[in-house]
């Protein structure tokens, strides 16, 4: 039930991001969204969806610091709690999509496990939100394949906007399996930004989503 609400909330979350981009044009169109804003915007959307269900206990959102994860801005995670369970939200901005930037996401998950291992309960869910501006660099063009494990069937829509996509030698699901012995139960991508002129999706800007159930069985720190 909770997983269904999360997946349904993604659509409304993308609409929220689209509205934010119009309000803050051209900042988001040029730079993407701050990691914290990604987390907060989704958490509020999920909280709103849970409130509409009129549950016995109202859902709460708590902000936690995340230690040990490198980056240019402070790392935080959010925890949305309700009577159906807990959802931890980690956000990550792929600045350049290279190996080091991908490793930073893995390190965030490791830091979350280490910092909050006593707070993570059975059947908790980890929801990961990432964003990226696709560039001409090969690592950037491979990121979609690394996350999703496939090139979209609508590849011509990317080509029409001058976006090149390539296959990646590695996959996120393999990295998660290696480090955490877990694979996502749900993975998706989205293009929340629209061209001002005709409201067509901007394919160069992309959101990635992944949902993982917990507790994780093992963790490798190599």
PDB file of C-alpha atoms in Angstrom:
ATOM      1  CA  UNK A   1       0.000   0.000   0.000  1.00  0.00           C
ATOM      2  CA  UNK A   2       2.709   2.483   0.994  1.00  0.00           C
ATOM      3  CA  UNK A   3       4.758   1.634  -2.087  1.00  0.00           C
ATOM      4  CA  UNK A   4       1.729   2.323  -4.293  1.00  0.00           C
ATOM      5  CA  UNK A   5       1.241   5.719  -2.668  1.00  0.00           C
ATOM      6  CA  UNK A   6       4.903   6.552  -3.277  1.00  0.00           C
ATOM      7  CA  UNK A   7       4.757   5.655  -6.968  1.00  0.00           C
ATOM      8  CA  UNK A   8       1.535   7.637  -7.399  1.00  0.00           C
ATOM      9  CA  UNK A   9       3.091  10.612  -5.599  1.00  0.00           C
ATOM     10  CA  UNK A  10       5.937  10.746  -8.128  1.00  0.00           C
ATOM     11  CA  UNK A  11       3.577  12.051 -10.821  1.00  0.00           C
ATOM     12  CA  UNK A  12       2.350  14.887  -8.611  1.00  0.00           C
ATOM     13  CA  UNK A  13       5.916  15.532  -7.472  1.00  0.00           C
ATOM     14  CA  UNK A  14       6.987  16.042 -11.080  1.00  0.00           C
ATOM     15  CA  UNK A  15       4.149  18.533 -11.514  1.00  0.00           C
ATOM     16  CA  UNK A  16       5.359  20.330  -8.376  1.00  0.00           C
ATOM     17  CA  UNK A  17       8.881  20.517  -9.823  1.00  0.00           C
ATOM     18  CA  UNK A  18       7.536  21.833 -13.115  1.00  0.00           C
ATOM     19  CA  UNK A  19       5.690  24.615 -11.294  1.00  0.00           C
ATOM     20  CA  UNK A  20       8.796  25.429  -9.253  1.00  0.00           C
ATOM     21  CA  UNK A  21      10.866  25.692 -12.418  1.00  0.00           C
ATOM     22  CA  UNK A  22       8.414  28.201 -13.870  1.00  0.00           C
ATOM     23  CA  UNK A  23       8.516  30.255 -10.678  1.00  0.00           C
ATOM     24  CA  UNK A  24      12.309  30.227 -10.511  1.00  0.00           C
ATOM     25  CA  UNK A  25      13.082  30.415 -14.229  1.00  0.00           C
ATOM     26  CA  UNK A  26      15.837  30.334 -15.443  1.00  0.00           C
ATOM     27  CA  UNK A  27      17.687  29.122 -12.311  1.00  0.00           C
ATOM     28  CA  UNK A  28      16.355  25.548 -12.278  1.00  0.00           C
ATOM     29  CA  UNK A  29      16.543  25.358 -16.070  1.00  0.00           C
ATOM     30  CA  UNK A  30      20.242  26.200 -15.855  1.00  0.00           C
ATOM     31  CA  UNK A  31      21.305  24.381 -12.685  1.00  0.00           C
ATOM     32  CA  UNK A  32      18.671  21.817 -11.767  1.00  0.00           C
ATOM     33  CA  UNK A  33      17.263  21.586  -8.231  1.00  0.00           C
ATOM     34  CA  UNK A  34      19.166  21.634  -4.964  1.00  0.00           C
ATOM     35  CA  UNK A  35      19.350  18.215  -3.326  1.00  0.00           C
ATOM     36  CA  UNK A  36      17.528  19.430  -0.232  1.00  0.00           C
ATOM     37  CA  UNK A  37      14.729  20.934  -2.336  1.00  0.00           C
ATOM     38  CA  UNK A  38      14.303  17.615  -4.133  1.00  0.00           C
ATOM     39  CA  UNK A  39      13.850  15.800  -0.819  1.00  0.00           C
ATOM     40  CA  UNK A  40      11.583  18.400   0.770  1.00  0.00           C
ATOM     41  CA  UNK A  41       9.349  18.781  -2.275  1.00  0.00           C
ATOM     42  CA  UNK A  42       8.799  15.033  -2.540  1.00  0.00           C
ATOM     43  CA  UNK A  43       8.330  14.609   1.232  1.00  0.00           C
ATOM     44  CA  UNK A  44       5.632  17.287   1.271  1.00  0.00           C
ATOM     45  CA  UNK A  45       3.888  15.683  -1.681  1.00  0.00           C
ATOM     46  CA  UNK A  46       3.950  12.238  -0.033  1.00  0.00           C
ATOM     47  CA  UNK A  47       2.791  13.706   3.284  1.00  0.00           C
ATOM     48  CA  UNK A  48      -0.126  15.382   1.501  1.00  0.00           C
ATOM     49  CA  UNK A  49      -1.110  12.085  -0.137  1.00  0.00           C
ATOM     50  CA  UNK A  50      -1.023  10.326   3.233  1.00  0.00           C
ATOM     51  CA  UNK A  51      -3.079  13.080   4.886  1.00  0.00           C
ATOM     52  CA  UNK A  52      -5.784  12.597   2.264  1.00  0.00           C
ATOM     53  CA  UNK A  53      -6.172   8.993   3.451  1.00  0.00           C
ATOM     54  CA  UNK A  54      -7.200  10.275   6.904  1.00  0.00           C
ATOM     55  CA  UNK A  55      -5.059   7.735   8.717  1.00  0.00           C
ATOM     56  CA  UNK A  56      -5.383   7.130  12.435  1.00  0.00           C
ATOM     57  CA  UNK A  57      -2.064   8.921  13.041  1.00  0.00           C
ATOM     58  CA  UNK A  58      -1.083  11.933  10.958  1.00  0.00           C
ATOM     59  CA  UNK A  59       2.147  11.466   8.960  1.00  0.00           C
ATOM     60  CA  UNK A  60       5.210  13.355  10.163  1.00  0.00           C
ATOM     61  CA  UNK A  61       8.324  14.573   8.332  1.00  0.00           C
ATOM     62  CA  UNK A  62      11.668  14.806  10.172  1.00  0.00           C
ATOM     63  CA  UNK A  63      14.919  16.223   8.792  1.00  0.00           C
ATOM     64  CA  UNK A  64      18.143  14.372   9.710  1.00  0.00           C
ATOM     65  CA  UNK A  65      21.792  15.283   9.031  1.00  0.00           C
ATOM     66  CA  UNK A  66      23.809  12.776   7.026  1.00  0.00           C
ATOM     67  CA  UNK A  67      27.424  12.409   8.113  1.00  0.00           C
ATOM     68  CA  UNK A  68      30.301  10.950   6.132  1.00  0.00           C
ATOM     69  CA  UNK A  69      28.950  11.653   2.641  1.00  0.00           C
ATOM     70  CA  UNK A  70      31.089  14.027   0.597  1.00  0.00           C
ATOM     71  CA  UNK A  71      29.684  16.913  -1.423  1.00  0.00           C
ATOM     72  CA  UNK A  72      29.702  20.670  -1.864  1.00  0.00           C
ATOM     73  CA  UNK A  73      26.519  21.233   0.111  1.00  0.00           C
ATOM     74  CA  UNK A  74      25.371  19.793   3.469  1.00  0.00           C
ATOM     75  CA  UNK A  75      23.854  16.331   3.229  1.00  0.00           C
ATOM     76  CA  UNK A  76      20.457  15.671   4.742  1.00  0.00           C
ATOM     77  CA  UNK A  77      17.819  13.002   4.568  1.00  0.00           C
ATOM     78  CA  UNK A  78      14.147  13.071   5.411  1.00  0.00           C
ATOM     79  CA  UNK A  79      12.018  10.497   7.167  1.00  0.00           C
ATOM     80  CA  UNK A  80       8.274  10.370   6.547  1.00  0.00           C
ATOM     81  CA  UNK A  81       6.489   8.312   9.194  1.00  0.00           C
ATOM     82  CA  UNK A  82       2.909   7.100   9.321  1.00  0.00           C
ATOM     83  CA  UNK A  83       0.972   4.139  10.693  1.00  0.00           C
ATOM     84  CA  UNK A  84       1.786   2.175   7.516  1.00  0.00           C
ATOM     85  CA  UNK A  85       5.559   2.498   7.937  1.00  0.00           C
ATOM     86  CA  UNK A  86       8.554   4.765   7.414  1.00  0.00           C
ATOM     87  CA  UNK A  87       9.999   6.196   4.205  1.00  0.00           C
ATOM     88  CA  UNK A  88      13.558   7.555   4.236  1.00  0.00           C
ATOM     89  CA  UNK A  89      14.341   9.964   1.397  1.00  0.00           C
ATOM     90  CA  UNK A  90      17.868  10.511   0.068  1.00  0.00           C
ATOM     91  CA  UNK A  91      18.499  12.959  -2.765  1.00  0.00           C
ATOM     92  CA  UNK A  92      21.551  13.252  -4.988  1.00  0.00           C
ATOM     93  CA  UNK A  93      22.581  15.661  -7.735  1.00  0.00           C
ATOM     94  CA  UNK A  94      24.756  14.104 -10.429  1.00  0.00           C
ATOM     95  CA  UNK A  95      26.970  17.087 -11.225  1.00  0.00           C
ATOM     96  CA  UNK A  96      29.089  15.266 -13.801  1.00  0.00           C
ATOM     97  CA  UNK A  97      27.865  11.614 -13.688  1.00  0.00           C
ATOM     98  CA  UNK A  98      31.387  10.188 -13.517  1.00  0.00           C
ATOM     99  CA  UNK A  99      32.447   7.268 -11.340  1.00  0.00           C
ATOM    100  CA  UNK A 100      33.210   9.487  -8.343  1.00  0.00           C
ATOM    101  CA  UNK A 101      29.793  11.137  -8.473  1.00  0.00           C
ATOM    102  CA  UNK A 102      28.061   7.763  -8.699  1.00  0.00           C
ATOM    103  CA  UNK A 103      30.154   6.550  -5.761  1.00  0.00           C
ATOM    104  CA  UNK A 104      28.960   9.530  -3.732  1.00  0.00           C
ATOM    105  CA  UNK A 105      25.408   8.213  -3.975  1.00  0.00           C
ATOM    106  CA  UNK A 106      26.510   4.785  -2.745  1.00  0.00           C
ATOM    107  CA  UNK A 107      28.415   6.496   0.085  1.00  0.00           C
ATOM    108  CA  UNK A 108      25.285   8.389   1.111  1.00  0.00           C
ATOM    109  CA  UNK A 109      23.398   5.126   1.479  1.00  0.00           C
ATOM    110  CA  UNK A 110      26.276   3.663   3.490  1.00  0.00           C
ATOM    111  CA  UNK A 111      26.378   6.756   5.712  1.00  0.00           C
ATOM    112  CA  UNK A 112      22.631   6.520   6.296  1.00  0.00           C
ATOM    113  CA  UNK A 113      22.922   2.862   7.297  1.00  0.00           C
ATOM    114  CA  UNK A 114      25.823   3.597   9.631  1.00  0.00           C
ATOM    115  CA  UNK A 115      24.363   6.728  11.240  1.00  0.00           C
ATOM    116  CA  UNK A 116      20.825   5.411  11.698  1.00  0.00           C
ATOM    117  CA  UNK A 117      21.202   1.650  11.911  1.00  0.00           C
ATOM    118  CA  UNK A 118      19.368   1.582  15.255  1.00  0.00           C
ATOM    119  CA  UNK A 119      16.512   3.686  13.859  1.00  0.00           C
ATOM    120  CA  UNK A 120      15.924   1.696  10.665  1.00  0.00           C
ATOM    121  CA  UNK A 121      13.019  -0.665  11.265  1.00  0.00           C
ATOM    122  CA  UNK A 122      11.953  -3.807   9.464  1.00  0.00           C
ATOM    123  CA  UNK A 123       9.987  -3.019   6.304  1.00  0.00           C
ATOM    124  CA  UNK A 124      11.249   0.577   6.168  1.00  0.00           C
ATOM    125  CA  UNK A 125      11.529   1.968   2.655  1.00  0.00           C
ATOM    126  CA  UNK A 126      14.399   3.968   1.169  1.00  0.00           C
ATOM    127  CA  UNK A 127      13.394   6.312  -1.645  1.00  0.00           C
ATOM    128  CA  UNK A 128      16.212   7.800  -3.737  1.00  0.00           C
ATOM    129  CA  UNK A 129      15.753  10.895  -5.903  1.00  0.00           C
ATOM    130  CA  UNK A 130      18.489  12.045  -8.260  1.00  0.00           C
ATOM    131  CA  UNK A 131      18.689  14.649 -10.971  1.00  0.00           C
ATOM    132  CA  UNK A 132      21.106  15.371 -13.805  1.00  0.00           C
ATOM    133  CA  UNK A 133      21.620  17.608 -16.827  1.00  0.00           C
ATOM    134  CA  UNK A 134      22.765  15.383 -19.695  1.00  0.00           C
ATOM    135  CA  UNK A 135      25.859  16.800 -21.399  1.00  0.00           C
ATOM    136  CA  UNK A 136      28.200  15.760 -24.201  1.00  0.00           C
ATOM    137  CA  UNK A 137      30.437  13.812 -21.820  1.00  0.00           C
ATOM    138  CA  UNK A 138      30.268  10.041 -22.278  1.00  0.00           C
ATOM    139  CA  UNK A 139      29.706   9.424 -18.548  1.00  0.00           C
ATOM    140  CA  UNK A 140      26.709  11.757 -18.679  1.00  0.00           C
ATOM    141  CA  UNK A 141      25.262  10.037 -21.730  1.00  0.00           C
ATOM    142  CA  UNK A 142      25.632   6.665 -19.972  1.00  0.00           C
ATOM    143  CA  UNK A 143      23.892   7.675 -16.741  1.00  0.00           C
ATOM    144  CA  UNK A 144      20.345   6.859 -17.847  1.00  0.00           C
ATOM    145  CA  UNK A 145      21.413   3.355 -18.887  1.00  0.00           C
ATOM    146  CA  UNK A 146      23.383   2.921 -15.640  1.00  0.00           C
ATOM    147  CA  UNK A 147      20.254   3.729 -13.637  1.00  0.00           C
ATOM    148  CA  UNK A 148      17.535   2.060 -15.699  1.00  0.00           C
ATOM    149  CA  UNK A 149      19.464  -0.758 -17.390  1.00  0.00           C
ATOM    150  CA  UNK A 150      17.966   0.078 -20.787  1.00  0.00           C
ATOM    151  CA  UNK A 151      17.727   2.801 -23.408  1.00  0.00           C
ATOM    152  CA  UNK A 152      14.184   4.293 -23.602  1.00  0.00           C
ATOM    153  CA  UNK A 153      11.993   3.138 -26.471  1.00  0.00           C
ATOM    154  CA  UNK A 154      11.308   6.812 -27.201  1.00  0.00           C
ATOM    155  CA  UNK A 155      14.976   7.377 -28.088  1.00  0.00           C
ATOM    156  CA  UNK A 156      13.991   9.511 -31.100  1.00  0.00           C
ATOM    157  CA  UNK A 157      12.558  12.146 -28.735  1.00  0.00           C
ATOM    158  CA  UNK A 158      15.988  12.504 -27.141  1.00  0.00           C
ATOM    159  CA  UNK A 159      17.711  12.588 -30.520  1.00  0.00           C
ATOM    160  CA  UNK A 160      15.390  15.347 -31.750  1.00  0.00           C
ATOM    161  CA  UNK A 161      16.551  17.509 -28.836  1.00  0.00           C
ATOM    162  CA  UNK A 162      20.219  16.767 -29.488  1.00  0.00           C
ATOM    163  CA  UNK A 163      20.533  14.369 -26.541  1.00  0.00           C
ATOM    164  CA  UNK A 164      22.759  11.351 -27.098  1.00  0.00           C
ATOM    165  CA  UNK A 165      22.353   8.266 -24.898  1.00  0.00           C
ATOM    166  CA  UNK A 166      24.895   5.450 -24.560  1.00  0.00           C
ATOM    167  CA  UNK A 167      25.043   2.076 -22.850  1.00  0.00           C
ATOM    168  CA  UNK A 168      27.041   1.804 -19.643  1.00  0.00           C
ATOM    169  CA  UNK A 169      29.450  -0.980 -18.721  1.00  0.00           C
ATOM    170  CA  UNK A 170      28.097  -0.955 -15.162  1.00  0.00           C
ATOM    171  CA  UNK A 171      24.597  -0.782 -13.686  1.00  0.00           C
ATOM    172  CA  UNK A 172      23.151   0.722 -10.520  1.00  0.00           C
ATOM    173  CA  UNK A 173      21.362  -2.521  -9.658  1.00  0.00           C
ATOM    174  CA  UNK A 174      24.692  -4.353  -9.730  1.00  0.00           C
ATOM    175  CA  UNK A 175      26.312  -1.707  -7.512  1.00  0.00           C
ATOM    176  CA  UNK A 176      23.464  -1.976  -5.003  1.00  0.00           C
ATOM    177  CA  UNK A 177      23.688  -5.761  -5.055  1.00  0.00           C
ATOM    178  CA  UNK A 178      27.451  -5.624  -4.501  1.00  0.00           C
ATOM    179  CA  UNK A 179      27.441  -3.100  -1.662  1.00  0.00           C
ATOM    180  CA  UNK A 180      24.134  -3.871   0.059  1.00  0.00           C
ATOM    181  CA  UNK A 181      22.854  -7.217  -1.215  1.00  0.00           C
ATOM    182  CA  UNK A 182      19.661  -5.450  -2.250  1.00  0.00           C
ATOM    183  CA  UNK A 183      17.968  -4.432  -5.490  1.00  0.00           C
ATOM    184  CA  UNK A 184      15.269  -1.794  -5.989  1.00  0.00           C
ATOM    185  CA  UNK A 185      11.663  -2.920  -6.101  1.00  0.00           C
ATOM    186  CA  UNK A 186      10.867   0.076  -8.274  1.00  0.00           C
ATOM    187  CA  UNK A 187      12.904   2.273 -10.653  1.00  0.00           C
ATOM    188  CA  UNK A 188      11.722   5.114 -12.838  1.00  0.00           C
ATOM    189  CA  UNK A 189      12.853   8.246 -14.644  1.00  0.00           C
ATOM    190  CA  UNK A 190      11.089  11.496 -15.415  1.00  0.00           C
ATOM    191  CA  UNK A 191      11.515  14.807 -17.205  1.00  0.00           C
ATOM    192  CA  UNK A 192       9.725  17.397 -15.038  1.00  0.00           C
ATOM    193  CA  UNK A 193      10.926  20.532 -16.842  1.00  0.00           C
ATOM    194  CA  UNK A 194       8.989  21.850 -19.828  1.00  0.00           C
ATOM    195  CA  UNK A 195      10.000  24.135 -22.654  1.00  0.00           C
ATOM    196  CA  UNK A 196       8.391  27.520 -22.105  1.00  0.00           C
ATOM    197  CA  UNK A 197       7.410  27.819 -25.775  1.00  0.00           C
ATOM    198  CA  UNK A 198       5.420  24.586 -26.234  1.00  0.00           C
ATOM    199  CA  UNK A 199       5.458  22.724 -22.868  1.00  0.00           C
ATOM    200  CA  UNK A 200       7.386  19.781 -24.356  1.00  0.00           C
ATOM    201  CA  UNK A 201       9.511  17.774 -21.889  1.00  0.00           C
ATOM    202  CA  UNK A 202      13.126  18.932 -21.714  1.00  0.00           C
ATOM    203  CA  UNK A 203      14.977  15.653 -22.239  1.00  0.00           C
ATOM    204  CA  UNK A 204      18.358  17.016 -21.163  1.00  0.00           C
ATOM    205  CA  UNK A 205      17.120  17.399 -17.584  1.00  0.00           C
ATOM    206  CA  UNK A 206      16.241  14.114 -15.948  1.00  0.00           C
ATOM    207  CA  UNK A 207      15.012  12.786 -12.619  1.00  0.00           C
ATOM    208  CA  UNK A 208      15.814   9.273 -11.443  1.00  0.00           C
ATOM    209  CA  UNK A 209      13.833   7.408  -8.766  1.00  0.00           C
ATOM    210  CA  UNK A 210      14.503   4.151  -6.933  1.00  0.00           C
ATOM    211  CA  UNK A 211      12.669   2.454  -4.078  1.00  0.00           C
ATOM    212  CA  UNK A 212      14.403  -0.107  -1.862  1.00  0.00           C
ATOM    213  CA  UNK A 213      12.909  -2.096   1.004  1.00  0.00           C
ATOM    214  CA  UNK A 214      14.838  -2.644   4.243  1.00  0.00           C
ATOM    215  CA  UNK A 215      16.536  -3.721   6.428  1.00  0.00           C
ATOM    216  CA  UNK A 216      19.513  -4.463   4.204  1.00  0.00           C
ATOM    217  CA  UNK A 217      21.171  -7.782   4.817  1.00  0.00           C
ATOM    218  CA  UNK A 218      24.849  -6.942   4.429  1.00  0.00           C
ATOM    219  CA  UNK A 219      27.037  -3.966   3.682  1.00  0.00           C
ATOM    220  CA  UNK A 220      30.423  -3.955   1.996  1.00  0.00           C
ATOM    221  CA  UNK A 221      32.675  -0.954   2.621  1.00  0.00           C
ATOM    222  CA  UNK A 222      35.211  -1.655  -0.118  1.00  0.00           C
TER     223      UNK A 222
END
